[in-house]
Amino acid sequence: MPARKRSAKSNALARELNTNGAPERALSTNGTSDLTKGKGKGKDARAQSQTAVSKAVALSLVDYTLVLSLVFGGCCANVWSYEQLLKMDAHIGTTLTFSQMLFITVQSLPTFLTLPKGSVIPRLRPRQVPLRDWAVQVLVLASGSLLNNWVFAYSVPLTVQIVFRSAGLAVSMLLGHFVLKKRYSLAQMAAVAFVSAGVVLATLSRPPAPKTAGNPTDIGRYTIGVAMLTVSLMLTGVLGVLQERTYTKYGPHWKEGVFYTHCLSLPIFLFFIPDLKRGFGGLADPSTLSAASLERLGALSGAVPYVILGANMLTQLACVSGVNQLTSHVSSVSTNLVLTTRKALSLCFSVWWFGNGWNAQLGAGAGMVFLGSLLYTLASSAPLATKAAPPTQPSVPAKRKGAKAKAQ
């Protein structure tokens, strides 16, 4: 009996130990699973954050790719159609500017219309930017656009116009320094001076006109054209600064800017009705086309100028949208840098496609302009690198040393 009792007690004790040990095993198992789940959640969170960053970078790249496609593709195609129209009629500038303003206004209007409840008359949506800010930009934009399109009638070749307008980098820097109180490095100023010297060299590259009775005022007209280009260049720089200040203050509402600046410009053309009639009359005249084009197109020759005008308006819309989106994302100087690169491509295409005049002096001036723009880019990235170089790491050891000294 004692042996049986002892064996029974030992069996009961073993069962009790097994029963008490089960929760411990269960607890250890649950703890391991909880740790595994915690690690899994941490990995999932890191994966989600990495995915979010990747998506943001991808969207940013897509956004900038679209903007640059509109700027380079739209603006370069616009220059081609622009020069084609001017070769048909050099005095079509006012008509061309009006057509572009009207088309962009009509195309953008549905976006800004809303239909209130209980009304059949649509109204404009509430503005994000006060009307007075757009009104100032309207005067600058309309004046600069008209001067740009009038220049061709004053014996200024398009190649010289493209190089001359690339001096917007210098204008933006001057306005940024005196108006926006920005500071620029010595390297940046040297690059802009190099660009300006190239513009002057290219502008003076035009050979003197022959002294004949049939063309006595050619140099005088060329000088007037260069003066108009200068004023237009200043207005373009002012417009860039105004847009930068507006977008900085109210946000990047570039679509609203495109609509109101073009819509409010239309009443200005009431003062140019005779020029508009003469311009549209010139488009309807098939004699503006070459003899080879008339033979090849036949009865469709009368529609060709209007087709080119339509292409000019579509590409102008793409160009304006791209430039305004670019202005809303970067500074006016950076915008001018991108536009300078685009003008270099337009210049090469104009010389190749239309066979425009080219000489060594014009080539040297254009090379100085585009090389100066590249140097400005390098000079602009250098201060950012030097500013970003000193991290906060040196201050951390100092604090730690101080803490250790206090502890000692």
mmCIF file of C-alpha atoms in Angstrom:
data_model
loop_
_atom_site.group_PDB
_atom_site.id
_atom_site.type_symbol
_atom_site.label_atom_id
_atom_site.label_comp_id
_atom_site.label_asym_id
_atom_site.label_seq_id
_atom_site.Cartn_x
_atom_site.Cartn_y
_atom_site.Cartn_z
ATOM 1 C CA MET A 1 0.000 0.000 0.000
ATOM 2 C CA PRO A 2 2.659 2.537 0.756
ATOM 3 C CA ALA A 3 4.293 1.819 -2.584
ATOM 4 C CA ARG A 4 0.975 2.198 -4.373
ATOM 5 C CA LYS A 5 0.289 5.475 -2.538
ATOM 6 C CA ARG A 6 3.724 6.777 -3.441
ATOM 7 C CA SER A 7 3.218 5.876 -7.120
ATOM 8 C CA ALA A 8 -0.210 7.515 -7.149
ATOM 9 C CA LYS A 9 1.200 10.689 -5.585
ATOM 10 C CA SER A 10 4.029 10.795 -8.089
ATOM 11 C CA ASN A 11 1.596 10.359 -10.971
ATOM 12 C CA ALA A 12 -0.614 13.160 -9.624
ATOM 13 C CA LEU A 13 2.420 15.389 -9.182
ATOM 14 C CA ALA A 14 3.509 14.695 -12.759
ATOM 15 C CA ARG A 15 0.040 15.506 -14.065
ATOM 16 C CA GLU A 16 0.031 18.737 -12.062
ATOM 17 C CA LEU A 17 3.429 19.698 -13.422
ATOM 18 C CA ASN A 18 2.275 18.949 -16.969
ATOM 19 C CA THR A 19 -0.867 20.997 -16.426
ATOM 20 C CA ASN A 20 1.022 23.952 -14.957
ATOM 21 C CA GLY A 21 3.665 23.784 -17.684
ATOM 22 C CA ALA A 22 1.159 23.947 -20.509
ATOM 23 C CA PRO A 23 0.304 27.615 -19.950
ATOM 24 C CA GLU A 24 3.999 28.389 -19.827
ATOM 25 C CA ARG A 25 4.499 26.685 -23.177
ATOM 26 C CA ALA A 26 1.412 28.414 -24.500
ATOM 27 C CA LEU A 27 2.677 31.724 -23.159
ATOM 28 C CA SER A 28 6.058 31.233 -24.756
ATOM 29 C CA THR A 29 4.409 30.246 -27.996
ATOM 30 C CA ASN A 30 2.135 33.298 -27.922
ATOM 31 C CA GLY A 31 5.073 35.543 -27.110
ATOM 32 C CA THR A 32 7.019 34.225 -30.047
ATOM 33 C CA SER A 33 4.064 34.705 -32.369
ATOM 34 C CA ASP A 34 3.480 38.223 -31.030
ATOM 35 C CA LEU A 35 7.104 39.100 -31.694
ATOM 36 C CA THR A 36 6.842 37.634 -35.174
ATOM 37 C CA LYS A 37 3.698 39.631 -35.808
ATOM 38 C CA GLY A 38 5.385 42.784 -34.525
ATOM 39 C CA LYS A 39 8.337 42.259 -36.804
ATOM 40 C CA GLY A 40 5.958 41.568 -39.675
ATOM 41 C CA LYS A 41 4.047 44.766 -38.965
ATOM 42 C CA GLY A 42 7.307 46.724 -38.889
ATOM 43 C CA LYS A 43 8.347 45.263 -42.220
ATOM 44 C CA ASP A 44 4.921 46.047 -43.671
ATOM 45 C CA ALA A 45 5.123 49.650 -42.436
ATOM 46 C CA ARG A 46 8.573 50.090 -43.947
ATOM 47 C CA ALA A 47 7.416 48.526 -47.190
ATOM 48 C CA GLN A 48 4.382 50.811 -47.280
ATOM 49 C CA SER A 49 6.495 53.903 -46.622
ATOM 50 C CA GLN A 50 8.955 52.879 -49.332
ATOM 51 C CA THR A 51 6.058 52.299 -51.728
ATOM 52 C CA ALA A 52 4.596 55.716 -50.897
ATOM 53 C CA VAL A 53 7.951 57.397 -51.510
ATOM 54 C CA SER A 54 8.373 55.520 -54.783
ATOM 55 C CA LYS A 55 4.903 56.567 -55.906
ATOM 56 C CA ALA A 56 5.579 60.192 -54.997
ATOM 57 C CA VAL A 57 8.868 60.166 -56.922
ATOM 58 C CA ALA A 58 7.203 58.482 -59.894
ATOM 59 C CA LEU A 59 4.365 61.012 -59.923
ATOM 60 C CA SER A 60 6.857 63.866 -59.674
ATOM 61 C CA LEU A 61 8.868 62.468 -62.582
ATOM 62 C CA VAL A 62 5.716 62.024 -64.643
ATOM 63 C CA ASP A 63 4.647 65.586 -63.805
ATOM 64 C CA TYR A 64 7.961 67.122 -64.833
ATOM 65 C CA THR A 65 8.173 64.896 -67.908
ATOM 66 C CA LEU A 66 4.779 66.164 -69.051
ATOM 67 C CA VAL A 67 5.739 69.781 -68.377
ATOM 68 C CA LEU A 68 9.018 69.514 -70.271
ATOM 69 C CA SER A 69 7.266 67.722 -73.149
ATOM 70 C CA LEU A 70 4.791 70.583 -73.418
ATOM 71 C CA VAL A 71 7.581 73.167 -73.287
ATOM 72 C CA PHE A 72 9.964 71.547 -75.765
ATOM 73 C CA GLY A 73 7.443 69.868 -78.062
ATOM 74 C CA GLY A 74 4.743 72.534 -77.976
ATOM 75 C CA CYS A 75 7.005 75.576 -78.156
ATOM 76 C CA CYS A 76 9.310 74.191 -80.866
ATOM 77 C CA ALA A 77 6.330 73.213 -83.040
ATOM 78 C CA ASN A 78 4.825 76.630 -82.377
ATOM 79 C CA VAL A 79 7.974 78.348 -83.668
ATOM 80 C CA TRP A 80 7.781 76.315 -86.879
ATOM 81 C CA SER A 81 4.143 77.264 -87.571
ATOM 82 C CA TYR A 82 4.869 80.845 -86.495
ATOM 83 C CA GLU A 83 7.718 81.247 -88.970
ATOM 84 C CA GLN A 84 5.695 79.572 -91.716
ATOM 85 C CA LEU A 85 2.884 82.111 -91.247
ATOM 86 C CA LEU A 86 5.274 85.052 -91.137
ATOM 87 C CA LYS A 87 6.893 83.956 -94.384
ATOM 88 C CA MET A 88 3.421 84.062 -95.970
ATOM 89 C CA ASP A 89 2.685 87.543 -94.593
ATOM 90 C CA ALA A 90 5.175 89.486 -92.468
ATOM 91 C CA HIS A 91 2.419 91.823 -91.217
ATOM 92 C CA ILE A 92 0.216 89.114 -89.713
ATOM 93 C CA GLY A 93 1.554 89.655 -86.178
ATOM 94 C CA THR A 94 -1.544 91.321 -84.692
ATOM 95 C CA THR A 95 -3.896 88.755 -86.235
ATOM 96 C CA LEU A 96 -1.718 85.932 -84.963
ATOM 97 C CA THR A 97 -1.647 87.309 -81.412
ATOM 98 C CA PHE A 98 -5.419 87.832 -81.374
ATOM 99 C CA SER A 99 -6.091 84.313 -82.688
ATOM 100 C CA GLN A 100 -3.884 82.787 -80.002
ATOM 101 C CA MET A 101 -5.526 84.795 -77.220
ATOM 102 C CA LEU A 102 -9.045 83.956 -78.428
ATOM 103 C CA PHE A 103 -8.370 80.259 -78.878
ATOM 104 C CA ILE A 104 -6.813 79.793 -75.432
ATOM 105 C CA THR A 105 -9.695 81.746 -73.829
ATOM 106 C CA VAL A 106 -12.408 79.669 -75.537
ATOM 107 C CA GLN A 107 -10.613 76.427 -74.778
ATOM 108 C CA SER A 108 -10.180 77.273 -71.078
ATOM 109 C CA LEU A 109 -13.622 78.821 -70.498
ATOM 110 C CA PRO A 110 -15.627 75.619 -69.699
ATOM 111 C CA THR A 111 -13.281 74.829 -66.815
ATOM 112 C CA PHE A 112 -14.167 78.094 -65.065
ATOM 113 C CA LEU A 113 -17.935 78.056 -65.611
ATOM 114 C CA THR A 114 -20.437 76.787 -63.058
ATOM 115 C CA LEU A 115 -24.232 76.543 -63.124
ATOM 116 C CA PRO A 116 -25.840 77.737 -59.854
ATOM 117 C CA LYS A 117 -28.928 75.927 -58.540
ATOM 118 C CA GLY A 118 -32.178 77.338 -59.894
ATOM 119 C CA SER A 119 -30.435 79.306 -62.642
ATOM 120 C CA VAL A 120 -29.934 78.657 -66.353
ATOM 121 C CA ILE A 121 -27.213 81.272 -66.735
ATOM 122 C CA PRO A 122 -23.691 79.969 -66.051
ATOM 123 C CA ARG A 123 -21.342 82.008 -63.934
ATOM 124 C CA LEU A 124 -17.611 82.105 -63.421
ATOM 125 C CA ARG A 125 -16.214 80.090 -60.551
ATOM 126 C CA PRO A 126 -14.793 81.964 -57.561
ATOM 127 C CA ARG A 127 -11.222 83.092 -58.229
ATOM 128 C CA GLN A 128 -8.284 81.975 -56.138
ATOM 129 C CA VAL A 129 -6.304 85.101 -57.059
ATOM 130 C CA PRO A 130 -7.675 88.668 -56.930
ATOM 131 C CA LEU A 131 -8.517 90.188 -60.308
ATOM 132 C CA ARG A 132 -6.148 93.122 -59.804
ATOM 133 C CA ASP A 133 -3.168 90.753 -59.771
ATOM 134 C CA TRP A 134 -4.198 89.276 -63.125
ATOM 135 C CA ALA A 135 -4.939 92.746 -64.584
ATOM 136 C CA VAL A 136 -1.312 93.848 -64.237
ATOM 137 C CA GLN A 137 -0.119 90.662 -65.915
ATOM 138 C CA VAL A 138 -2.617 91.213 -68.749
ATOM 139 C CA LEU A 139 -1.046 94.519 -69.742
ATOM 140 C CA VAL A 140 2.459 93.043 -69.640
ATOM 141 C CA LEU A 141 1.504 89.874 -71.547
ATOM 142 C CA ALA A 142 -0.472 91.617 -74.295
ATOM 143 C CA SER A 143 2.202 94.258 -74.867
ATOM 144 C CA GLY A 144 5.023 91.721 -74.996
ATOM 145 C CA SER A 145 3.114 89.372 -77.326
ATOM 146 C CA LEU A 146 2.253 92.154 -79.773
ATOM 147 C CA LEU A 147 5.829 93.430 -79.869
ATOM 148 C CA ASN A 148 7.141 89.892 -80.415
ATOM 149 C CA ASN A 149 4.861 89.351 -83.393
ATOM 150 C CA TRP A 150 5.522 92.793 -84.905
ATOM 151 C CA VAL A 151 9.322 92.404 -84.912
ATOM 152 C CA PHE A 152 9.439 90.183 -88.001
ATOM 153 C CA ALA A 153 8.019 93.000 -90.124
ATOM 154 C CA TYR A 154 11.047 95.161 -89.195
ATOM 155 C CA SER A 155 13.677 93.104 -91.034
ATOM 156 C CA VAL A 156 14.844 91.162 -87.960
ATOM 157 C CA PRO A 157 15.560 87.520 -88.932
ATOM 158 C CA LEU A 158 13.989 84.866 -86.738
ATOM 159 C CA THR A 159 17.417 83.422 -85.922
ATOM 160 C CA VAL A 160 18.448 86.746 -84.371
ATOM 161 C CA GLN A 161 15.111 86.960 -82.554
ATOM 162 C CA ILE A 162 15.586 83.530 -80.983
ATOM 163 C CA VAL A 163 19.108 84.333 -79.752
ATOM 164 C CA PHE A 164 18.088 87.795 -78.554
ATOM 165 C CA ARG A 165 15.178 86.474 -76.504
ATOM 166 C CA SER A 166 17.547 84.098 -74.758
ATOM 167 C CA ALA A 167 18.861 87.097 -72.811
ATOM 168 C CA GLY A 168 15.841 86.698 -70.534
ATOM 169 C CA LEU A 169 18.213 85.061 -68.051
ATOM 170 C CA ALA A 170 19.947 88.401 -67.443
ATOM 171 C CA VAL A 171 16.644 90.274 -67.135
ATOM 172 C CA SER A 172 15.313 87.717 -64.644
ATOM 173 C CA MET A 173 18.470 88.024 -62.560
ATOM 174 C CA LEU A 174 18.321 91.829 -62.469
ATOM 175 C CA LEU A 175 14.647 91.835 -61.533
ATOM 176 C CA GLY A 176 15.173 89.050 -59.014
ATOM 177 C CA HIS A 177 17.938 91.050 -57.338
ATOM 178 C CA PHE A 178 16.202 94.436 -57.238
ATOM 179 C CA VAL A 179 12.563 93.346 -56.854
ATOM 180 C CA LEU A 180 12.631 89.960 -55.112
ATOM 181 C CA LYS A 181 15.819 90.777 -53.127
ATOM 182 C CA LYS A 182 17.572 87.602 -54.239
ATOM 183 C CA ARG A 183 21.330 87.116 -54.046
ATOM 184 C CA TYR A 184 23.445 85.543 -56.748
ATOM 185 C CA SER A 185 26.989 84.260 -56.658
ATOM 186 C CA LEU A 186 29.879 85.718 -58.630
ATOM 187 C CA ALA A 187 29.890 82.649 -60.892
ATOM 188 C CA GLN A 188 26.205 83.122 -61.694
ATOM 189 C CA MET A 189 26.732 86.781 -62.560
ATOM 190 C CA ALA A 190 29.721 85.892 -64.754
ATOM 191 C CA ALA A 191 27.624 83.293 -66.611
ATOM 192 C CA VAL A 192 24.838 85.806 -67.223
ATOM 193 C CA ALA A 193 27.363 88.383 -68.455
ATOM 194 C CA PHE A 194 28.671 85.743 -70.865
ATOM 195 C CA VAL A 195 25.116 85.155 -72.109
ATOM 196 C CA SER A 196 24.540 88.886 -72.570
ATOM 197 C CA ALA A 197 27.787 89.283 -74.544
ATOM 198 C CA GLY A 198 26.693 86.440 -76.807
ATOM 199 C CA VAL A 199 23.334 88.117 -77.410
ATOM 200 C CA VAL A 200 25.034 91.379 -78.364
ATOM 201 C CA LEU A 201 27.401 89.530 -80.707
ATOM 202 C CA ALA A 202 24.522 87.704 -82.391
ATOM 203 C CA THR A 203 22.468 90.888 -82.721
ATOM 204 C CA LEU A 204 25.352 92.690 -84.452
ATOM 205 C CA SER A 205 25.949 89.724 -86.781
ATOM 206 C CA ARG A 206 23.509 90.999 -89.382
ATOM 207 C CA PRO A 207 25.499 92.276 -92.399
ATOM 208 C CA PRO A 208 24.913 95.912 -93.356
ATOM 209 C CA ALA A 209 22.245 96.469 -95.977
ATOM 210 C CA PRO A 210 23.346 97.441 -99.483
ATOM 211 C CA LYS A 211 23.171 101.154 -100.133
ATOM 212 C CA THR A 212 20.570 101.171 -102.875
ATOM 213 C CA ALA A 213 17.669 103.465 -103.575
ATOM 214 C CA GLY A 214 15.240 100.588 -103.216
ATOM 215 C CA ASN A 215 16.257 99.818 -99.660
ATOM 216 C CA PRO A 216 17.395 103.048 -97.975
ATOM 217 C CA THR A 217 15.861 102.524 -94.536
ATOM 218 C CA ASP A 218 16.744 98.883 -93.957
ATOM 219 C CA ILE A 219 19.201 99.559 -91.109
ATOM 220 C CA GLY A 220 16.743 101.972 -89.520
ATOM 221 C CA ARG A 221 13.978 99.363 -89.546
ATOM 222 C CA TYR A 222 16.359 96.772 -88.153
ATOM 223 C CA THR A 223 17.273 99.132 -85.290
ATOM 224 C CA ILE A 224 13.597 99.711 -84.509
ATOM 225 C CA GLY A 225 13.053 95.953 -84.513
ATOM 226 C CA VAL A 226 15.920 95.412 -82.076
ATOM 227 C CA ALA A 227 14.508 98.139 -79.799
ATOM 228 C CA MET A 228 11.114 96.410 -79.859
ATOM 229 C CA LEU A 229 12.816 93.126 -78.981
ATOM 230 C CA THR A 230 14.540 94.820 -76.040
ATOM 231 C CA VAL A 231 11.270 96.175 -74.651
ATOM 232 C CA SER A 232 9.580 92.810 -75.184
ATOM 233 C CA LEU A 233 12.420 91.082 -73.368
ATOM 234 C CA MET A 234 12.043 93.390 -70.377
ATOM 235 C CA LEU A 235 8.280 92.794 -70.322
ATOM 236 C CA THR A 236 8.814 89.029 -70.413
ATOM 237 C CA GLY A 237 11.126 89.282 -67.413
ATOM 238 C CA VAL A 238 8.619 91.419 -65.529
ATOM 239 C CA LEU A 239 5.872 88.912 -66.332
ATOM 240 C CA GLY A 240 8.002 86.072 -64.941
ATOM 241 C CA VAL A 241 8.559 87.945 -61.676
ATOM 242 C CA LEU A 242 4.859 88.803 -61.373
ATOM 243 C CA GLN A 243 3.883 85.183 -61.947
ATOM 244 C CA GLU A 244 6.426 83.931 -59.416
ATOM 245 C CA ARG A 245 5.152 86.346 -56.750
ATOM 246 C CA THR A 246 1.523 85.468 -57.492
ATOM 247 C CA TYR A 247 2.074 81.706 -57.338
ATOM 248 C CA THR A 248 4.157 82.044 -54.182
ATOM 249 C CA LYS A 249 1.467 84.077 -52.448
ATOM 250 C CA TYR A 250 -1.719 82.329 -53.615
ATOM 251 C CA GLY A 251 -0.514 78.901 -54.737
ATOM 252 C CA PRO A 252 0.218 77.402 -58.191
ATOM 253 C CA HIS A 253 -3.096 78.329 -59.846
ATOM 254 C CA TRP A 254 -1.544 78.416 -63.307
ATOM 255 C CA LYS A 255 -4.740 77.368 -65.128
ATOM 256 C CA GLU A 256 -6.553 80.371 -63.700
ATOM 257 C CA GLY A 257 -3.638 82.542 -64.737
ATOM 258 C CA VAL A 258 -3.726 81.267 -68.330
ATOM 259 C CA PHE A 259 -7.476 81.896 -68.606
ATOM 260 C CA TYR A 260 -7.694 85.367 -67.083
ATOM 261 C CA THR A 261 -4.534 86.790 -68.648
ATOM 262 C CA HIS A 262 -5.689 85.745 -72.126
ATOM 263 C CA CYS A 263 -9.389 86.525 -71.646
ATOM 264 C CA LEU A 264 -8.786 90.021 -70.284
ATOM 265 C CA SER A 265 -6.372 90.728 -73.150
ATOM 266 C CA LEU A 266 -9.084 90.452 -75.821
ATOM 267 C CA PRO A 267 -10.619 93.958 -75.362
ATOM 268 C CA ILE A 268 -7.205 95.464 -76.182
ATOM 269 C CA PHE A 269 -7.589 94.302 -79.806
ATOM 270 C CA LEU A 270 -10.523 96.671 -80.341
ATOM 271 C CA PHE A 271 -7.818 99.261 -81.047
ATOM 272 C CA PHE A 272 -6.325 97.052 -83.792
ATOM 273 C CA ILE A 273 -9.404 96.181 -85.881
ATOM 274 C CA PRO A 274 -7.862 97.470 -89.175
ATOM 275 C CA ASP A 275 -4.773 95.311 -88.611
ATOM 276 C CA LEU A 276 -6.978 92.289 -87.893
ATOM 277 C CA LYS A 277 -8.928 92.753 -91.120
ATOM 278 C CA ARG A 278 -5.740 93.077 -93.138
ATOM 279 C CA GLY A 279 -4.247 89.982 -91.472
ATOM 280 C CA PHE A 280 -7.251 87.727 -92.098
ATOM 281 C CA GLY A 281 -7.446 89.073 -95.656
ATOM 282 C CA GLY A 282 -3.815 88.071 -96.175
ATOM 283 C CA LEU A 283 -4.570 84.534 -95.008
ATOM 284 C CA ALA A 284 -7.374 84.248 -97.567
ATOM 285 C CA ASP A 285 -5.033 85.243 -100.394
ATOM 286 C CA PRO A 286 -3.544 82.087 -101.991
ATOM 287 C CA SER A 287 -0.724 84.118 -103.555
ATOM 288 C CA THR A 288 1.064 83.952 -100.199
ATOM 289 C CA LEU A 289 1.983 80.342 -101.011
ATOM 290 C CA SER A 290 4.843 79.414 -103.298
ATOM 291 C CA ALA A 291 4.190 78.344 -106.885
ATOM 292 C CA ALA A 292 5.258 74.779 -106.102
ATOM 293 C CA SER A 293 2.792 74.606 -103.191
ATOM 294 C CA LEU A 294 -0.027 75.960 -105.361
ATOM 295 C CA GLU A 295 0.604 73.290 -107.985
ATOM 296 C CA ARG A 296 0.868 70.491 -105.455
ATOM 297 C CA LEU A 297 -2.207 71.425 -103.391
ATOM 298 C CA GLY A 298 -4.493 72.633 -106.142
ATOM 299 C CA ALA A 299 -7.976 73.493 -104.835
ATOM 300 C CA LEU A 300 -6.885 72.911 -101.216
ATOM 301 C CA SER A 301 -4.277 75.666 -101.354
ATOM 302 C CA GLY A 302 -6.709 78.227 -99.933
ATOM 303 C CA ALA A 303 -7.167 76.194 -96.738
ATOM 304 C CA VAL A 304 -3.462 75.687 -96.032
ATOM 305 C CA PRO A 305 -2.867 79.045 -94.264
ATOM 306 C CA TYR A 306 -5.827 78.386 -91.951
ATOM 307 C CA VAL A 307 -4.575 74.873 -91.189
ATOM 308 C CA ILE A 308 -1.173 76.291 -90.257
ATOM 309 C CA LEU A 309 -2.905 78.956 -88.135
ATOM 310 C CA GLY A 310 -4.869 76.230 -86.342
ATOM 311 C CA ALA A 311 -1.657 74.281 -85.701
ATOM 312 C CA ASN A 312 -0.082 77.457 -84.360
ATOM 313 C CA MET A 313 -2.942 77.979 -81.900
ATOM 314 C CA LEU A 314 -2.868 74.360 -80.678
ATOM 315 C CA THR A 315 0.882 74.399 -80.164
ATOM 316 C CA GLN A 316 0.625 77.815 -78.491
ATOM 317 C CA LEU A 317 -1.835 76.327 -75.997
ATOM 318 C CA ALA A 318 0.566 73.473 -75.245
ATOM 319 C CA CYS A 319 3.504 75.864 -74.952
ATOM 320 C CA VAL A 320 1.692 78.316 -72.651
ATOM 321 C CA SER A 321 0.407 75.501 -70.425
ATOM 322 C CA GLY A 322 3.876 73.995 -70.124
ATOM 323 C CA VAL A 323 5.559 77.313 -69.333
ATOM 324 C CA ASN A 324 2.940 78.242 -66.713
ATOM 325 C CA GLN A 325 3.207 74.842 -65.045
ATOM 326 C CA LEU A 326 6.977 75.175 -65.034
ATOM 327 C CA THR A 327 6.753 78.680 -63.536
ATOM 328 C CA SER A 328 4.460 77.395 -60.776
ATOM 329 C CA HIS A 329 7.026 74.732 -59.793
ATOM 330 C CA VAL A 330 10.379 76.502 -60.139
ATOM 331 C CA SER A 331 11.792 80.031 -60.007
ATOM 332 C CA SER A 332 11.658 82.461 -62.932
ATOM 333 C CA VAL A 333 15.427 82.161 -63.497
ATOM 334 C CA SER A 334 15.168 78.367 -63.760
ATOM 335 C CA THR A 335 12.213 78.776 -66.113
ATOM 336 C CA ASN A 336 14.266 81.049 -68.340
ATOM 337 C CA LEU A 337 17.067 78.492 -68.310
ATOM 338 C CA VAL A 338 14.728 75.782 -69.642
ATOM 339 C CA LEU A 339 13.327 78.194 -72.216
ATOM 340 C CA THR A 340 16.854 79.108 -73.326
ATOM 341 C CA THR A 341 17.581 75.453 -74.018
ATOM 342 C CA ARG A 342 14.341 75.188 -75.953
ATOM 343 C CA LYS A 343 15.285 78.230 -78.010
ATOM 344 C CA ALA A 344 18.598 76.598 -78.896
ATOM 345 C CA LEU A 345 16.697 73.674 -80.394
ATOM 346 C CA SER A 346 14.339 76.057 -82.200
ATOM 347 C CA LEU A 347 17.301 77.951 -83.629
ATOM 348 C CA CYS A 348 18.912 74.791 -85.000
ATOM 349 C CA PHE A 349 15.609 73.659 -86.488
ATOM 350 C CA SER A 350 14.954 77.066 -88.062
ATOM 351 C CA VAL A 351 18.361 77.107 -89.752
ATOM 352 C CA TRP A 352 17.971 73.517 -90.970
ATOM 353 C CA TRP A 353 14.318 73.595 -92.096
ATOM 354 C CA PHE A 354 13.916 77.106 -93.473
ATOM 355 C CA GLY A 355 17.511 77.682 -94.543
ATOM 356 C CA ASN A 356 17.729 80.937 -92.591
ATOM 357 C CA GLY A 357 20.849 83.041 -92.746
ATOM 358 C CA TRP A 358 23.792 81.848 -90.688
ATOM 359 C CA ASN A 359 27.286 83.199 -90.320
ATOM 360 C CA ALA A 360 30.260 82.696 -88.038
ATOM 361 C CA GLN A 361 29.424 85.693 -85.844
ATOM 362 C CA LEU A 362 25.841 84.547 -85.288
ATOM 363 C CA GLY A 363 27.095 81.026 -84.536
ATOM 364 C CA ALA A 364 29.626 82.352 -82.023
ATOM 365 C CA GLY A 365 27.004 84.505 -80.319
ATOM 366 C CA ALA A 366 24.520 81.632 -80.111
ATOM 367 C CA GLY A 367 27.247 79.350 -78.739
ATOM 368 C CA MET A 368 28.091 81.895 -76.029
ATOM 369 C CA VAL A 369 24.428 82.183 -75.069
ATOM 370 C CA PHE A 370 23.866 78.461 -74.690
ATOM 371 C CA LEU A 371 27.239 77.809 -73.053
ATOM 372 C CA GLY A 372 26.586 80.633 -70.590
ATOM 373 C CA SER A 373 23.233 79.071 -69.749
ATOM 374 C CA LEU A 374 24.969 75.763 -69.005
ATOM 375 C CA LEU A 375 27.541 77.522 -66.826
ATOM 376 C CA TYR A 376 24.741 79.236 -64.946
ATOM 377 C CA THR A 377 23.182 75.839 -64.229
ATOM 378 C CA LEU A 378 26.452 74.551 -62.800
ATOM 379 C CA ALA A 379 26.941 77.739 -60.770
ATOM 380 C CA SER A 380 23.400 77.489 -59.407
ATOM 381 C CA SER A 381 23.863 73.894 -58.254
ATOM 382 C CA ALA A 382 27.154 74.634 -56.472
ATOM 383 C CA PRO A 383 25.707 76.828 -53.670
ATOM 384 C CA LEU A 384 23.041 74.228 -53.016
ATOM 385 C CA ALA A 385 25.699 71.545 -52.629
ATOM 386 C CA THR A 386 27.789 73.649 -50.271
ATOM 387 C CA LYS A 387 24.762 74.555 -48.191
ATOM 388 C CA ALA A 388 23.675 70.961 -47.927
ATOM 389 C CA ALA A 389 27.189 69.727 -47.054
ATOM 390 C CA PRO A 390 27.467 70.676 -43.359
ATOM 391 C CA PRO A 391 25.095 68.316 -41.516
ATOM 392 C CA THR A 392 24.117 68.432 -37.877
ATOM 393 C CA GLN A 393 26.518 65.628 -36.954
ATOM 394 C CA PRO A 394 29.333 67.853 -35.577
ATOM 395 C CA SER A 395 26.984 69.328 -32.983
ATOM 396 C CA VAL A 396 25.895 65.890 -31.738
ATOM 397 C CA PRO A 397 29.335 64.792 -30.519
ATOM 398 C CA ALA A 398 29.752 68.169 -28.855
ATOM 399 C CA LYS A 399 26.524 67.687 -26.948
ATOM 400 C CA ARG A 400 27.515 64.150 -26.037
ATOM 401 C CA LYS A 401 30.911 65.339 -24.779
ATOM 402 C CA GLY A 402 29.174 67.964 -22.697
ATOM 403 C CA ALA A 403 26.836 65.368 -21.287
ATOM 404 C CA LYS A 404 29.728 63.095 -20.429
ATOM 405 C CA ALA A 405 31.565 65.949 -18.743
ATOM 406 C CA LYS A 406 28.503 66.726 -16.662
ATOM 407 C CA ALA A 407 28.157 63.051 -15.759
ATOM 408 C CA GLN A 408 31.798 62.927 -14.664
#
